[in-house]
C-alpha cells in the first residue's frame, strides 16, 4: 500500500490551487487527529511551509447534510485540508419542492443545520474562515455552479459504506453515483471521504486517480 506522503505528492502534482476572498465570519480548530500527520499532509499538498503555494489562500467546499458521513467529511476537510486564513464553505442543498409551505420549512431547517455546522467549525479552528450556504435546486447542477462561481480549490464529499446488496448486484447508491460524477467531471480537486468502520482507524479517500485509498489519520 502506498504511503500517505506519496499519495499526497501525487495529488499536489496533478492539481493546481485557486484562491478567492469571500468571507462569512471567524472559523475552525483541532479535532484530535495526529498533529504530525496533519501537518505532513498539508506540507505535501501545498509545497511545505516555505513553498509558494502554502501561503496562498484557498477555498475548500464541503457538501453537507444531516448525515454522519457528511459531518465526518466536514471535519476531515477542516483538519486535513484547510490552513490558517483559508475559507471553508459549507454547502447545503435543499431539493426543489412543489409545495411553497413545505419548501419554506425545509429551507428554515436547512439554514439551522448549516449554521450549526458552521458554528462547530468555528469553535474548532478559529483561524479558518467559515461560510455557510443554503441553496435550493438540483444537487449536481448546484454543486457545479457554486464550484465555478466561488472558484473552489478543493471539494470534499462524504461517502457512506456501500450497501452489500447493491454491491452484489453491481449497482451503486445515489450517493455513490453523485460522488463519482463530481470526482469525474469537476475541474477542481474533488475528494470523497469515508470514515472507517468501528475498530479500524483512518479514512478511505477517493479521487480521480485513487479509489478507496486508506489514509491513517
mmCIF file of C-alpha atoms in Angstrom:
data_model
loop_
_atom_site.group_PDB
_atom_site.id
_atom_site.type_symbol
_atom_site.label_atom_id
_atom_site.label_comp_id
_atom_site.label_asym_id
_atom_site.label_seq_id
_atom_site.Cartn_x
_atom_site.Cartn_y
_atom_site.Cartn_z
ATOM 1 C CA UNK A 1 0.000 0.000 0.000
ATOM 2 C CA UNK A 2 1.476 3.431 -0.934
ATOM 3 C CA UNK A 3 2.283 5.817 1.886
ATOM 4 C CA UNK A 4 0.171 8.887 2.638
ATOM 5 C CA UNK A 5 3.170 11.041 1.628
ATOM 6 C CA UNK A 6 3.365 9.543 -1.862
ATOM 7 C CA UNK A 7 -0.425 9.734 -2.228
ATOM 8 C CA UNK A 8 -0.478 13.442 -1.401
ATOM 9 C CA UNK A 9 2.505 14.256 -3.567
ATOM 10 C CA UNK A 10 0.660 12.709 -6.476
ATOM 11 C CA UNK A 11 -2.418 14.809 -5.732
ATOM 12 C CA UNK A 12 -0.418 18.020 -5.452
ATOM 13 C CA UNK A 13 1.347 17.324 -8.751
ATOM 14 C CA UNK A 14 -1.952 16.789 -10.578
ATOM 15 C CA UNK A 15 -3.963 19.756 -9.329
ATOM 16 C CA UNK A 16 -3.185 23.464 -9.011
ATOM 17 C CA UNK A 17 -4.898 25.710 -6.445
ATOM 18 C CA UNK A 18 -7.088 28.738 -6.960
ATOM 19 C CA UNK A 19 -7.705 31.423 -4.354
ATOM 20 C CA UNK A 20 -10.592 33.736 -3.508
ATOM 21 C CA UNK A 21 -11.522 36.084 -0.676
ATOM 22 C CA UNK A 22 -15.231 35.812 0.125
ATOM 23 C CA UNK A 23 -15.884 35.587 3.860
ATOM 24 C CA UNK A 24 -18.605 34.830 6.330
ATOM 25 C CA UNK A 25 -17.007 35.304 9.754
ATOM 26 C CA UNK A 26 -14.447 33.650 12.070
ATOM 27 C CA UNK A 27 -13.886 29.872 11.955
ATOM 28 C CA UNK A 28 -12.379 26.443 12.902
ATOM 29 C CA UNK A 29 -9.639 24.325 15.078
ATOM 30 C CA UNK A 30 -8.098 20.936 16.010
ATOM 31 C CA UNK A 31 -10.194 17.799 16.027
ATOM 32 C CA UNK A 32 -7.977 15.407 17.968
ATOM 33 C CA UNK A 33 -6.219 13.857 14.947
ATOM 34 C CA UNK A 34 -2.495 13.265 14.945
ATOM 35 C CA UNK A 35 -0.925 16.710 14.537
ATOM 36 C CA UNK A 36 2.213 15.429 12.878
ATOM 37 C CA UNK A 37 0.183 13.580 10.253
ATOM 38 C CA UNK A 38 -1.996 16.608 9.626
ATOM 39 C CA UNK A 39 0.981 18.929 9.154
ATOM 40 C CA UNK A 40 2.718 16.355 6.947
ATOM 41 C CA UNK A 41 -0.402 16.145 4.809
ATOM 42 C CA UNK A 42 -0.629 19.903 4.394
ATOM 43 C CA UNK A 43 3.076 20.301 3.659
ATOM 44 C CA UNK A 44 2.969 17.599 0.995
ATOM 45 C CA UNK A 45 -0.137 19.010 -0.681
ATOM 46 C CA UNK A 46 0.879 22.658 -0.598
ATOM 47 C CA UNK A 47 4.618 22.528 -1.089
ATOM 48 C CA UNK A 48 5.848 22.862 2.500
ATOM 49 C CA UNK A 49 5.865 25.796 4.892
ATOM 50 C CA UNK A 50 8.374 27.717 2.755
ATOM 51 C CA UNK A 51 6.737 26.867 -0.547
ATOM 52 C CA UNK A 52 4.879 29.447 -2.629
ATOM 53 C CA UNK A 53 1.611 27.514 -2.719
ATOM 54 C CA UNK A 54 1.468 27.016 1.039
ATOM 55 C CA UNK A 55 0.971 30.736 1.610
ATOM 56 C CA UNK A 56 -1.926 31.109 -0.817
ATOM 57 C CA UNK A 57 -5.448 31.452 0.471
ATOM 58 C CA UNK A 58 -7.771 28.834 -0.971
ATOM 59 C CA UNK A 59 -11.435 27.911 -0.715
ATOM 60 C CA UNK A 60 -12.403 24.411 0.396
ATOM 61 C CA UNK A 61 -16.034 23.406 -0.103
ATOM 62 C CA UNK A 62 -17.871 20.576 1.648
ATOM 63 C CA UNK A 63 -21.367 19.461 0.659
ATOM 64 C CA UNK A 64 -23.141 18.926 3.988
ATOM 65 C CA UNK A 65 -26.427 17.433 5.152
ATOM 66 C CA UNK A 66 -27.786 15.804 8.313
ATOM 67 C CA UNK A 67 -25.895 12.517 7.806
ATOM 68 C CA UNK A 68 -22.956 11.359 9.925
ATOM 69 C CA UNK A 69 -20.753 10.702 6.871
ATOM 70 C CA UNK A 70 -21.279 14.314 5.817
ATOM 71 C CA UNK A 71 -20.098 15.539 9.220
ATOM 72 C CA UNK A 72 -17.065 13.223 9.111
ATOM 73 C CA UNK A 73 -16.110 14.668 5.714
ATOM 74 C CA UNK A 74 -16.516 18.209 7.016
ATOM 75 C CA UNK A 75 -14.237 17.613 9.992
ATOM 76 C CA UNK A 76 -11.707 15.784 7.827
ATOM 77 C CA UNK A 77 -11.567 18.751 5.447
ATOM 78 C CA UNK A 78 -11.241 21.098 8.402
ATOM 79 C CA UNK A 79 -8.290 19.286 9.963
ATOM 80 C CA UNK A 80 -6.529 17.894 6.886
ATOM 81 C CA UNK A 81 -7.069 20.347 4.029
ATOM 82 C CA UNK A 82 -7.585 23.852 5.412
ATOM 83 C CA UNK A 83 -4.767 26.082 6.602
ATOM 84 C CA UNK A 84 -4.780 29.363 8.522
ATOM 85 C CA UNK A 85 -6.897 32.041 6.796
ATOM 86 C CA UNK A 86 -8.345 29.592 4.245
ATOM 87 C CA UNK A 87 -12.071 29.676 3.593
ATOM 88 C CA UNK A 88 -14.214 26.643 4.373
ATOM 89 C CA UNK A 89 -17.556 26.785 2.563
ATOM 90 C CA UNK A 90 -20.337 24.501 3.814
ATOM 91 C CA UNK A 91 -22.891 23.988 1.054
ATOM 92 C CA UNK A 92 -26.260 22.527 1.956
ATOM 93 C CA UNK A 93 -28.615 21.886 -0.953
ATOM 94 C CA UNK A 94 -32.377 21.881 -0.464
ATOM 95 C CA UNK A 95 -34.267 19.783 -3.046
ATOM 96 C CA UNK A 96 -36.789 21.678 -5.147
ATOM 97 C CA UNK A 97 -40.285 21.339 -3.678
ATOM 98 C CA UNK A 98 -43.664 21.741 -5.331
ATOM 99 C CA UNK A 99 -45.184 22.980 -2.089
ATOM 100 C CA UNK A 100 -44.261 26.534 -1.075
ATOM 101 C CA UNK A 101 -45.103 25.848 2.568
ATOM 102 C CA UNK A 102 -43.080 22.635 2.702
ATOM 103 C CA UNK A 103 -40.230 24.300 0.839
ATOM 104 C CA UNK A 104 -40.151 27.134 3.367
ATOM 105 C CA UNK A 105 -39.950 24.645 6.246
ATOM 106 C CA UNK A 106 -37.154 22.714 4.535
ATOM 107 C CA UNK A 107 -35.199 25.893 3.886
ATOM 108 C CA UNK A 108 -35.559 27.029 7.506
ATOM 109 C CA UNK A 109 -34.357 23.706 8.937
ATOM 110 C CA UNK A 110 -31.542 23.593 6.387
ATOM 111 C CA UNK A 111 -30.410 27.065 7.406
ATOM 112 C CA UNK A 112 -30.330 25.960 11.043
ATOM 113 C CA UNK A 113 -28.317 22.849 10.128
ATOM 114 C CA UNK A 114 -25.759 24.773 8.082
ATOM 115 C CA UNK A 115 -25.398 27.435 10.769
ATOM 116 C CA UNK A 116 -24.920 24.799 13.487
ATOM 117 C CA UNK A 117 -22.232 23.020 11.481
ATOM 118 C CA UNK A 118 -20.542 26.335 10.782
ATOM 119 C CA UNK A 119 -20.514 27.150 14.494
ATOM 120 C CA UNK A 120 -18.939 23.769 15.218
ATOM 121 C CA UNK A 121 -16.159 24.517 12.747
ATOM 122 C CA UNK A 122 -15.563 27.996 14.132
ATOM 123 C CA UNK A 123 -15.325 26.637 17.645
ATOM 124 C CA UNK A 124 -12.798 24.044 16.487
ATOM 125 C CA UNK A 125 -10.483 26.231 14.401
ATOM 126 C CA UNK A 126 -10.975 29.981 14.817
ATOM 127 C CA UNK A 127 -8.128 30.767 12.393
ATOM 128 C CA UNK A 128 -10.046 29.367 9.397
ATOM 129 C CA UNK A 129 -12.806 31.424 7.841
ATOM 130 C CA UNK A 130 -16.162 29.665 7.528
ATOM 131 C CA UNK A 131 -19.049 30.313 5.164
ATOM 132 C CA UNK A 132 -22.431 28.541 5.228
ATOM 133 C CA UNK A 133 -24.574 28.450 2.089
ATOM 134 C CA UNK A 134 -28.081 27.053 1.720
ATOM 135 C CA UNK A 135 -29.291 26.805 -1.874
ATOM 136 C CA UNK A 136 -32.435 25.246 -3.269
ATOM 137 C CA UNK A 137 -32.167 23.379 -6.547
ATOM 138 C CA UNK A 138 -30.915 20.230 -8.300
ATOM 139 C CA UNK A 139 -27.962 18.776 -6.407
ATOM 140 C CA UNK A 140 -25.437 18.206 -9.187
ATOM 141 C CA UNK A 141 -26.045 21.407 -11.125
ATOM 142 C CA UNK A 142 -25.961 23.427 -7.892
ATOM 143 C CA UNK A 143 -22.566 21.986 -6.957
ATOM 144 C CA UNK A 144 -21.233 22.622 -10.458
ATOM 145 C CA UNK A 145 -22.372 26.243 -10.475
ATOM 146 C CA UNK A 146 -21.102 27.029 -6.966
ATOM 147 C CA UNK A 147 -17.701 25.424 -7.571
ATOM 148 C CA UNK A 148 -17.276 27.614 -10.629
ATOM 149 C CA UNK A 149 -18.781 30.775 -9.128
ATOM 150 C CA UNK A 150 -16.733 30.650 -5.916
ATOM 151 C CA UNK A 151 -13.541 29.409 -7.593
ATOM 152 C CA UNK A 152 -13.341 26.410 -5.273
ATOM 153 C CA UNK A 153 -9.892 24.805 -4.977
ATOM 154 C CA UNK A 154 -10.920 21.579 -3.240
ATOM 155 C CA UNK A 155 -14.341 19.927 -2.997
ATOM 156 C CA UNK A 156 -14.805 17.338 -0.237
ATOM 157 C CA UNK A 157 -17.742 14.916 -0.265
ATOM 158 C CA UNK A 158 -18.820 12.469 2.410
ATOM 159 C CA UNK A 159 -19.250 8.825 1.442
ATOM 160 C CA UNK A 160 -21.076 6.104 3.324
ATOM 161 C CA UNK A 161 -20.376 2.393 3.402
ATOM 162 C CA UNK A 162 -21.700 0.739 0.222
ATOM 163 C CA UNK A 163 -24.776 -1.424 0.535
ATOM 164 C CA UNK A 164 -23.803 -5.129 0.411
ATOM 165 C CA UNK A 165 -26.975 -5.853 -1.563
ATOM 166 C CA UNK A 166 -26.258 -3.197 -4.206
ATOM 167 C CA UNK A 167 -22.624 -4.293 -4.386
ATOM 168 C CA UNK A 168 -23.698 -7.857 -5.096
ATOM 169 C CA UNK A 169 -25.952 -6.543 -7.851
ATOM 170 C CA UNK A 170 -23.041 -4.459 -9.232
ATOM 171 C CA UNK A 171 -25.097 -1.334 -8.557
ATOM 172 C CA UNK A 172 -24.372 1.922 -6.760
ATOM 173 C CA UNK A 173 -26.456 4.038 -4.417
ATOM 174 C CA UNK A 174 -27.481 7.567 -5.415
ATOM 175 C CA UNK A 175 -24.839 8.933 -3.025
ATOM 176 C CA UNK A 176 -22.079 6.851 -4.633
ATOM 177 C CA UNK A 177 -23.199 7.923 -8.109
ATOM 178 C CA UNK A 178 -23.229 11.588 -7.067
ATOM 179 C CA UNK A 179 -19.698 11.408 -5.609
ATOM 180 C CA UNK A 180 -18.369 9.586 -8.677
ATOM 181 C CA UNK A 181 -19.971 12.125 -11.003
ATOM 182 C CA UNK A 182 -18.397 15.027 -9.091
ATOM 183 C CA UNK A 183 -14.968 13.368 -8.999
ATOM 184 C CA UNK A 184 -15.009 12.615 -12.722
ATOM 185 C CA UNK A 185 -16.473 15.883 -14.007
ATOM 186 C CA UNK A 186 -15.406 18.789 -11.810
ATOM 187 C CA UNK A 187 -12.246 20.698 -12.689
ATOM 188 C CA UNK A 188 -11.203 21.302 -9.078
ATOM 189 C CA UNK A 189 -9.619 18.602 -6.933
ATOM 190 C CA UNK A 190 -12.554 16.533 -5.651
ATOM 191 C CA UNK A 191 -12.144 14.101 -2.757
ATOM 192 C CA UNK A 192 -14.602 11.506 -1.493
ATOM 193 C CA UNK A 193 -14.074 10.760 2.213
ATOM 194 C CA UNK A 194 -15.387 7.838 4.257
ATOM 195 C CA UNK A 195 -14.530 7.223 7.884
ATOM 196 C CA UNK A 196 -13.517 3.633 8.542
ATOM 197 C CA UNK A 197 -15.816 1.323 10.477
ATOM 198 C CA UNK A 198 -15.573 0.996 14.230
ATOM 199 C CA UNK A 199 -12.356 -0.629 15.352
ATOM 200 C CA UNK A 200 -10.467 0.469 12.222
ATOM 201 C CA UNK A 201 -8.637 3.779 12.243
ATOM 202 C CA UNK A 202 -8.303 6.265 9.414
ATOM 203 C CA UNK A 203 -10.310 7.176 6.344
ATOM 204 C CA UNK A 204 -10.886 5.827 2.856
ATOM 205 C CA UNK A 205 -10.128 8.531 0.308
ATOM 206 C CA UNK A 206 -11.227 8.539 -3.332
ATOM 207 C CA UNK A 207 -10.103 10.930 -6.070
ATOM 208 C CA UNK A 208 -9.930 10.804 -9.856
ATOM 209 C CA UNK A 209 -6.657 8.876 -9.551
ATOM 210 C CA UNK A 210 -7.223 6.787 -6.410
ATOM 211 C CA UNK A 211 -10.116 4.630 -5.259
ATOM 212 C CA UNK A 212 -10.583 3.908 -1.543
ATOM 213 C CA UNK A 213 -7.036 4.850 -0.587
ATOM 214 C CA UNK A 214 -6.583 4.064 3.102
ATOM 215 C CA UNK A 215 -5.251 7.170 4.867
ATOM 216 C CA UNK A 216 -4.284 6.749 8.510
ATOM 217 C CA UNK A 217 -5.157 9.883 10.484
#
